[in-house]
Amino acid sequence: MAPSARRKPPTLFIIGGAEDRVGKATVLRRFVRLAGGKQARIVLVPTASSFQDEVVDAYTDVFTRLGAPAPAVVNPQNRLDAHDDAAVALMEDATGIFMSGGSQLKLSQRFPGTPLGAALHRAHRRGAVVGGTSAGASIMSQFMISMGDEGITPRQRQSQLSAGLGLLEGVIVDQHFAQRARYGRLMSVVAGSPSLLGIGIDEDTAIEVRDGHEFTVHGSGAVFVIDCRSATSDAPDARRGAPLMVSGAVVHSLPAGATFDLAEVRLVKFVEKHPDVAVALATAKA
Amino acid sequence: MAPSARRKPPTLFIIGGAEDRVGKATVLRRFVRLAGGKQARIVLVPTASSFQDEVVDAYTDVFTRLGAPAPAVVNPQNRLDAHDDAAVALMEDATGIFMSGGSQLKLSQRFPGTPLGAALHRAHRRGAVVGGTSAGASIMSQFMISMGDEGITPRQRQSQLSAGLGLLEGVIVDQHFAQRARYGRLMSVVAGSPSLLGIGIDEDTAIEVRDGHEFTVHGSGAVFVIDCRSATSDAPDARRGAPLMVSGAVVHSLPAGATFDLAEVRLVKFVEKHPDVAVALATAKA
């Protein structure tokens, strides 16, 4: 890796799944730009997917269409594979790493606590953008929702947590948020662990997190932040399946143009900006 | 009406739709009790429904099974009918009035501003319990959501407001809340009118409102209160269909056992209590 005069801030790019790849590709365009555009060295991790060849083809198509060179592929099939030196070397050289959707439990089996996982952390710290969509989004936080039920009403034991990569501390990320009605499951997790902030990301929507504490929203949907630090809850007492009492949660829904401070837990900037909605409406009419 | 030694407090009983009628009927059992049980004189309003005969049969069955006499029926077919003296007299004599589900626009055409609507207000003020489910719940507030789209993400122009009865001031009621994913539409309305509190009621769930300011939750789901008094929003600027920015909304999800003060906008009491969930789980296994 060439030495850089200006240190790049650690950047995460976390997508709520189903991002546009064939149209304007606003979200992925931003990822490619953060990775260095024409100079990018992107490593693609299709490991979560059940259709890995298709995933590699699709992201190779869109990344090259958006101006980046074809990505290298790192794809450990088990925990032993995650010790592979060649794969670690690719990570060390990357300017961008992108983890596809699929099952986040495949990622949590093969990255946290392995040499590949450590390489991912090092890449992040030195300023390579680490991106992920859907399962690749969930794996970013330390606590990861690995399974759960749909619905708006928070219920006791609605979801299961596993250990993620911990690239972003103090939060728990959920994806396909509006599309799969995950408000209840994220609220129930945060009600039980009020030291964590819940971040729910809609499809075709992303947060760009700089230095672990400030994020900006991109894409056509919204990002929810759920803050239960001052809430009252019966999470310690409620019976399995019962609706949870959560009183006084503070909720932020943030479309493109919003910048949010995760340390101070507040909106710091908002610029009205909805280009993708206009595009979506025009497409729907066509 | 016989004079009463003890004035009854004005009571509303607002149900989020699809309340259990054939099983334990926890929600309707409470309504019948509030209406006076064996001594109840219930007026049933099936006007919102497209299946009025079936609605009359079903509620007559359940009210009598729960110990009340058969209800009288008031069913104006148009605004002129809402001037009928005999129907007004039934309202004047009622200890409980129950409005069925269906289209709330049928109710808003025939009750607000008519003699029947005025009689409903008088009945409420003198202590007759006024209940309603689904459409019959929406009509209770002054501002009524008459149409809208599903989804968790609040969007600009997601729903249409009409004038309801105004029995409960300063709020806007939505129903089938979790089941039809109405979080986004209620949030978008409250973001645009932050002086109103949003109340979203799940199916088979009710609030019992005393004296217009304190409610207790009954039934198997949850009741959401959405408070945007301190929120920041781009409701004045966002384009049609765009996701709304709403930062700092305070949200309460309240199951049975919760008592909430609408004037102070806070939980005042909570007793852990989930009998219906146990019943629902037992039924699902059977």
Tab-separated table of C-alpha atoms in Angstrom, chain B residues 43-286:
chain	number	residue	atom	x	y	z
B	43	VAL	CA	-77.175	1.386	21.155
B	44	LEU	CA	-75.372	-0.318	18.287
B	45	VAL	CA	-74.353	1.753	15.237
B	46	PRO	CA	-73.494	-0.602	12.320
B	47	THR	CA	-73.470	2.322	9.881
B	48	ALA	CA	-69.821	2.093	8.810
B	49	SER	CA	-70.167	-1.523	7.688
B	50	SER	CA	-71.044	-2.948	4.293
B	51	PHE	CA	-72.529	-5.973	6.080
B	52	GLN	CA	-74.854	-4.297	8.544
B	53	ASP	CA	-77.191	-7.259	9.205
B	54	GLU	CA	-74.229	-9.511	10.003
B	55	VAL	CA	-72.735	-6.842	12.250
B	56	VAL	CA	-76.004	-6.440	14.172
B	57	ASP	CA	-76.285	-10.233	14.585
B	58	ALA	CA	-72.676	-10.651	15.695
B	59	TYR	CA	-72.690	-7.872	18.297
B	60	THR	CA	-76.150	-8.842	19.552
B	61	ASP	CA	-74.777	-12.367	20.076
B	62	VAL	CA	-71.672	-11.273	21.926
B	63	PHE	CA	-73.275	-8.510	24.025
B	64	THR	CA	-76.037	-10.856	25.210
B	65	ARG	CA	-73.531	-13.675	25.810
B	66	LEU	CA	-71.602	-11.223	27.993
B	67	GLY	CA	-74.719	-10.497	30.032
B	68	ALA	CA	-76.208	-7.365	28.491
B	69	PRO	CA	-79.721	-7.058	27.031
B	70	ALA	CA	-79.950	-7.035	23.221
B	71	PRO	CA	-78.824	-3.677	21.817
B	72	ALA	CA	-81.052	-1.167	20.065
B	73	VAL	CA	-79.885	-0.253	16.567
B	74	VAL	CA	-79.343	3.257	15.221
B	75	ASN	CA	-78.357	3.222	11.575
B	76	PRO	CA	-78.698	6.441	9.557
B	77	GLN	CA	-78.416	5.801	5.821
B	78	ASN	CA	-77.730	9.432	4.985
B	79	ARG	CA	-77.338	12.829	6.601
B	80	LEU	CA	-81.113	13.437	6.647
B	81	ASP	CA	-81.668	10.217	8.621
B	82	ALA	CA	-79.378	11.647	11.271
B	83	HIS	CA	-82.198	14.042	12.223
B	84	ASP	CA	-84.561	11.208	13.220
B	85	ASP	CA	-86.170	11.908	16.613
B	86	ALA	CA	-86.619	8.243	17.543
B	87	ALA	CA	-82.915	7.554	16.953
B	88	VAL	CA	-81.955	10.623	18.966
B	89	ALA	CA	-84.217	9.417	21.807
B	90	LEU	CA	-82.447	6.022	21.825
B	91	MET	CA	-79.103	7.810	22.149
B	92	GLU	CA	-80.454	9.973	24.995
B	93	ASP	CA	-81.473	6.866	26.912
B	94	ALA	CA	-78.351	4.752	26.245
B	95	THR	CA	-75.808	3.737	28.871
B	96	GLY	CA	-73.458	2.593	26.092
B	97	ILE	CA	-73.075	3.335	22.377
B	98	PHE	CA	-71.019	1.095	20.102
B	99	MET	CA	-69.905	1.970	16.565
B	100	SER	CA	-68.822	-0.920	14.350
B	101	GLY	CA	-66.005	-1.099	11.815
B	102	GLY	CA	-66.277	-0.436	8.091
B	103	SER	CA	-65.687	2.893	6.355
B	104	GLN	CA	-65.125	5.818	8.704
B	105	LEU	CA	-66.202	8.163	5.906
B	106	LYS	CA	-69.750	6.798	6.252
B	107	LEU	CA	-69.652	7.794	9.916
B	108	SER	CA	-68.086	11.196	9.213
B	109	GLN	CA	-70.855	11.908	6.674
B	110	ARG	CA	-73.670	11.187	9.095
B	111	PHE	CA	-72.601	12.051	12.648
B	112	PRO	CA	-70.440	15.179	12.987
B	113	GLY	CA	-72.711	18.253	12.987
B	114	THR	CA	-76.026	16.361	12.943
B	115	PRO	CA	-78.627	15.872	15.731
B	116	LEU	CA	-77.443	12.251	16.122
B	117	GLY	CA	-73.859	13.462	16.492
B	118	ALA	CA	-74.959	16.019	19.077
B	119	ALA	CA	-76.859	13.300	20.948
B	120	LEU	CA	-73.694	11.191	20.940
B	121	HIS	CA	-71.761	14.071	22.501
B	122	ARG	CA	-74.462	14.577	25.160
B	123	ALA	CA	-74.503	10.856	25.939
B	124	HIS	CA	-70.737	10.932	26.369
B	125	ARG	CA	-70.816	13.969	28.651
B	126	ARG	CA	-73.460	12.464	30.936
B	127	GLY	CA	-71.394	9.288	31.380
B	128	ALA	CA	-72.649	6.785	28.807
B	129	VAL	CA	-69.622	4.855	27.532
B	130	VAL	CA	-69.030	5.564	23.852
B	131	GLY	CA	-67.229	2.668	22.190
B	132	GLY	CA	-66.070	2.004	18.681
B	133	THR	CA	-63.893	-0.419	16.784
B	134	SER	CA	-61.812	0.167	13.643
B	135	ALA	CA	-63.743	2.862	11.715
B	136	GLY	CA	-65.709	3.397	14.932
B	137	ALA	CA	-62.394	4.130	16.645
B	138	SER	CA	-61.116	6.576	14.020
B	139	ILE	CA	-64.278	8.700	14.151
B	140	MET	CA	-63.674	9.478	17.863
B	141	SER	CA	-60.965	12.106	17.356
B	142	GLN	CA	-61.466	15.518	15.768
B	143	PHE	CA	-58.930	14.804	13.051
B	144	MET	CA	-59.553	11.421	11.497
B	145	ILE	CA	-57.359	9.464	9.091
B	146	SER	CA	-59.842	8.526	6.391
B	147	MET	CA	-57.445	6.899	3.909
B	148	GLY	CA	-53.767	6.123	3.723
B	149	ASP	CA	-50.951	3.801	2.745
B	150	GLU	CA	-49.193	1.101	4.749
B	151	GLY	CA	-45.568	1.122	5.840
B	152	ILE	CA	-43.184	1.990	8.629
B	153	THR	CA	-41.328	4.827	6.927
B	154	PRO	CA	-43.269	8.093	7.243
B	155	ARG	CA	-43.815	9.665	3.810
B	156	GLN	CA	-45.204	12.953	2.586
B	157	ARG	CA	-48.941	12.876	1.751
B	158	GLN	CA	-49.271	9.283	2.862
B	159	SER	CA	-52.808	9.761	4.166
B	160	GLN	CA	-55.904	11.913	4.020
B	161	LEU	CA	-57.542	13.607	6.991
B	162	SER	CA	-61.245	14.249	7.513
B	163	ALA	CA	-63.275	15.704	10.367
B	164	GLY	CA	-64.290	13.185	13.025
B	165	LEU	CA	-66.585	13.547	16.028
B	166	GLY	CA	-64.094	15.274	18.300
B	167	LEU	CA	-65.058	13.277	21.395
B	168	LEU	CA	-61.354	13.109	22.254
B	169	GLU	CA	-59.437	16.332	21.738
B	170	GLY	CA	-55.812	16.892	20.871
B	171	VAL	CA	-55.229	13.426	19.446
B	172	ILE	CA	-55.573	11.480	16.243
B	173	VAL	CA	-56.523	7.823	16.468
B	174	ASP	CA	-55.389	5.099	14.079
B	175	GLN	CA	-56.394	1.437	14.253
B	176	HIS	CA	-55.272	-2.031	12.993
B	177	PHE	CA	-51.957	-0.421	13.861
B	178	ALA	CA	-49.380	-3.226	13.785
B	179	GLN	CA	-51.472	-5.523	11.608
B	180	ARG	CA	-51.639	-3.004	8.751
B	181	ALA	CA	-48.233	-1.383	9.444
B	182	ARG	CA	-49.630	2.097	10.048
B	183	TYR	CA	-46.658	3.471	11.955
B	184	GLY	CA	-45.493	5.562	8.995
B	185	ARG	CA	-48.841	7.120	8.200
B	186	LEU	CA	-49.547	8.085	11.806
B	187	MET	CA	-46.018	9.478	12.235
B	188	SER	CA	-46.362	11.525	9.043
B	189	VAL	CA	-49.655	13.044	10.218
B	190	VAL	CA	-48.301	13.912	13.656
B	191	ALA	CA	-45.084	15.313	12.167
B	192	GLY	CA	-47.253	17.692	10.145
B	193	SER	CA	-49.468	18.568	13.146
B	194	PRO	CA	-47.209	18.288	16.190
B	195	SER	CA	-49.870	19.735	18.500
B	196	LEU	CA	-51.725	16.420	18.130
B	197	LEU	CA	-50.702	13.186	19.813
B	198	GLY	CA	-50.926	10.105	17.606
B	199	ILE	CA	-52.610	7.068	19.147
B	200	GLY	CA	-52.190	3.815	17.206
B	201	ILE	CA	-54.200	0.863	18.482
B	202	ASP	CA	-53.474	-2.769	17.570
B	203	GLU	CA	-56.243	-5.219	16.756
B	204	ASP	CA	-58.040	-6.869	19.706
B	205	THR	CA	-56.768	-4.010	21.869
B	206	ALA	CA	-58.551	-1.016	23.369
B	207	ILE	CA	-58.045	2.138	25.343
B	208	GLU	CA	-60.507	3.124	28.035
B	209	VAL	CA	-60.312	6.929	28.244
B	210	ARG	CA	-61.620	8.617	31.370
B	211	ASP	CA	-62.463	12.324	31.467
B	212	GLY	CA	-60.640	12.888	28.181
B	213	HIS	CA	-57.145	12.724	29.590
B	214	GLU	CA	-56.188	9.361	31.065
B	215	PHE	CA	-56.401	5.977	29.375
B	216	THR	CA	-55.874	2.364	30.368
B	217	VAL	CA	-55.009	-0.368	27.858
B	218	HIS	CA	-57.011	-3.616	27.511
B	219	GLY	CA	-56.588	-6.605	25.202
B	220	SER	CA	-53.892	-8.666	23.553
B	221	GLY	CA	-51.845	-6.130	21.562
B	222	ALA	CA	-50.275	-2.757	22.202
B	223	VAL	CA	-51.215	0.894	21.945
B	224	PHE	CA	-48.701	3.359	20.506
B	225	VAL	CA	-48.526	7.016	21.487
B	226	ILE	CA	-46.516	9.201	19.103
B	227	ASP	CA	-45.434	12.574	20.458
B	228	CYS	CA	-43.758	14.999	18.036
B	229	ARG	CA	-44.035	18.109	20.225
B	230	SER	CA	-40.249	18.309	20.495
B	231	ALA	CA	-39.403	16.737	17.141
B	232	THR	CA	-37.763	18.355	14.132
B	233	SER	CA	-39.319	17.579	10.759
B	234	ASP	CA	-39.183	18.547	7.099
B	235	ALA	CA	-42.970	18.141	6.806
B	236	PRO	CA	-43.315	21.671	5.335
B	237	ASP	CA	-40.743	20.972	2.602
B	238	ALA	CA	-40.678	17.319	1.623
B	239	ARG	CA	-41.863	16.313	-1.800
B	240	ARG	CA	-44.908	14.083	-2.334
B	241	GLY	CA	-44.017	10.456	-1.629
B	242	ALA	CA	-40.632	11.318	-0.127
B	243	PRO	CA	-39.623	9.776	3.198
B	244	LEU	CA	-40.116	12.389	5.912
B	245	MET	CA	-37.355	13.504	8.231
B	246	VAL	CA	-38.703	13.312	11.773
B	247	SER	CA	-36.008	13.580	14.412
B	248	GLY	CA	-36.728	13.273	18.114
B	249	ALA	CA	-40.236	11.820	18.168
B	250	VAL	CA	-41.062	10.237	21.520
B	251	VAL	CA	-42.832	6.906	21.162
B	252	HIS	CA	-44.613	4.816	23.781
B	253	SER	CA	-45.755	1.232	23.147
B	254	LEU	CA	-48.195	0.197	25.842
B	255	PRO	CA	-49.729	-3.241	26.406
B	256	ALA	CA	-52.574	-4.171	28.768
B	257	GLY	CA	-51.877	-2.940	32.264
B	258	ALA	CA	-50.527	0.449	31.211
B	259	THR	CA	-52.193	3.707	32.241
B	260	PHE	CA	-51.168	6.815	30.335
B	261	ASP	CA	-51.871	10.490	30.992
B	262	LEU	CA	-52.675	12.326	27.746
B	263	ALA	CA	-52.408	15.760	29.358
B	264	GLU	CA	-48.966	15.169	30.863
B	265	VAL	CA	-48.044	12.775	28.010
B	266	ARG	CA	-46.503	10.157	30.235
B	267	LEU	CA	-46.988	6.657	31.582
B	268	VAL	CA	-48.490	6.938	35.054
B	269	LYS	CA	-48.895	3.280	35.989
B	270	PHE	CA	-48.047	-0.160	34.713
B	271	VAL	CA	-49.116	-3.537	36.010
B	272	GLU	CA	-47.588	-6.552	34.220
B	273	LYS	CA	-50.586	-8.406	32.823
B	274	HIS	CA	-50.798	-10.522	29.713
B	275	PRO	CA	-53.683	-12.939	30.110
B	276	ASP	CA	-54.685	-12.801	26.440
B	277	VAL	CA	-51.248	-13.713	25.178
B	278	ALA	CA	-51.305	-16.883	27.234
B	279	VAL	CA	-54.706	-17.635	25.770
B	280	ALA	CA	-53.502	-16.905	22.245
B	281	LEU	CA	-50.482	-19.197	22.642
B	282	ALA	CA	-52.658	-21.987	24.018
B	283	THR	CA	-55.063	-21.601	21.096
B	284	ALA	CA	-52.260	-21.644	18.538
B	285	LYS	CA	-51.018	-24.964	19.917
B	286	ALA	CA	-54.480	-26.527	19.862
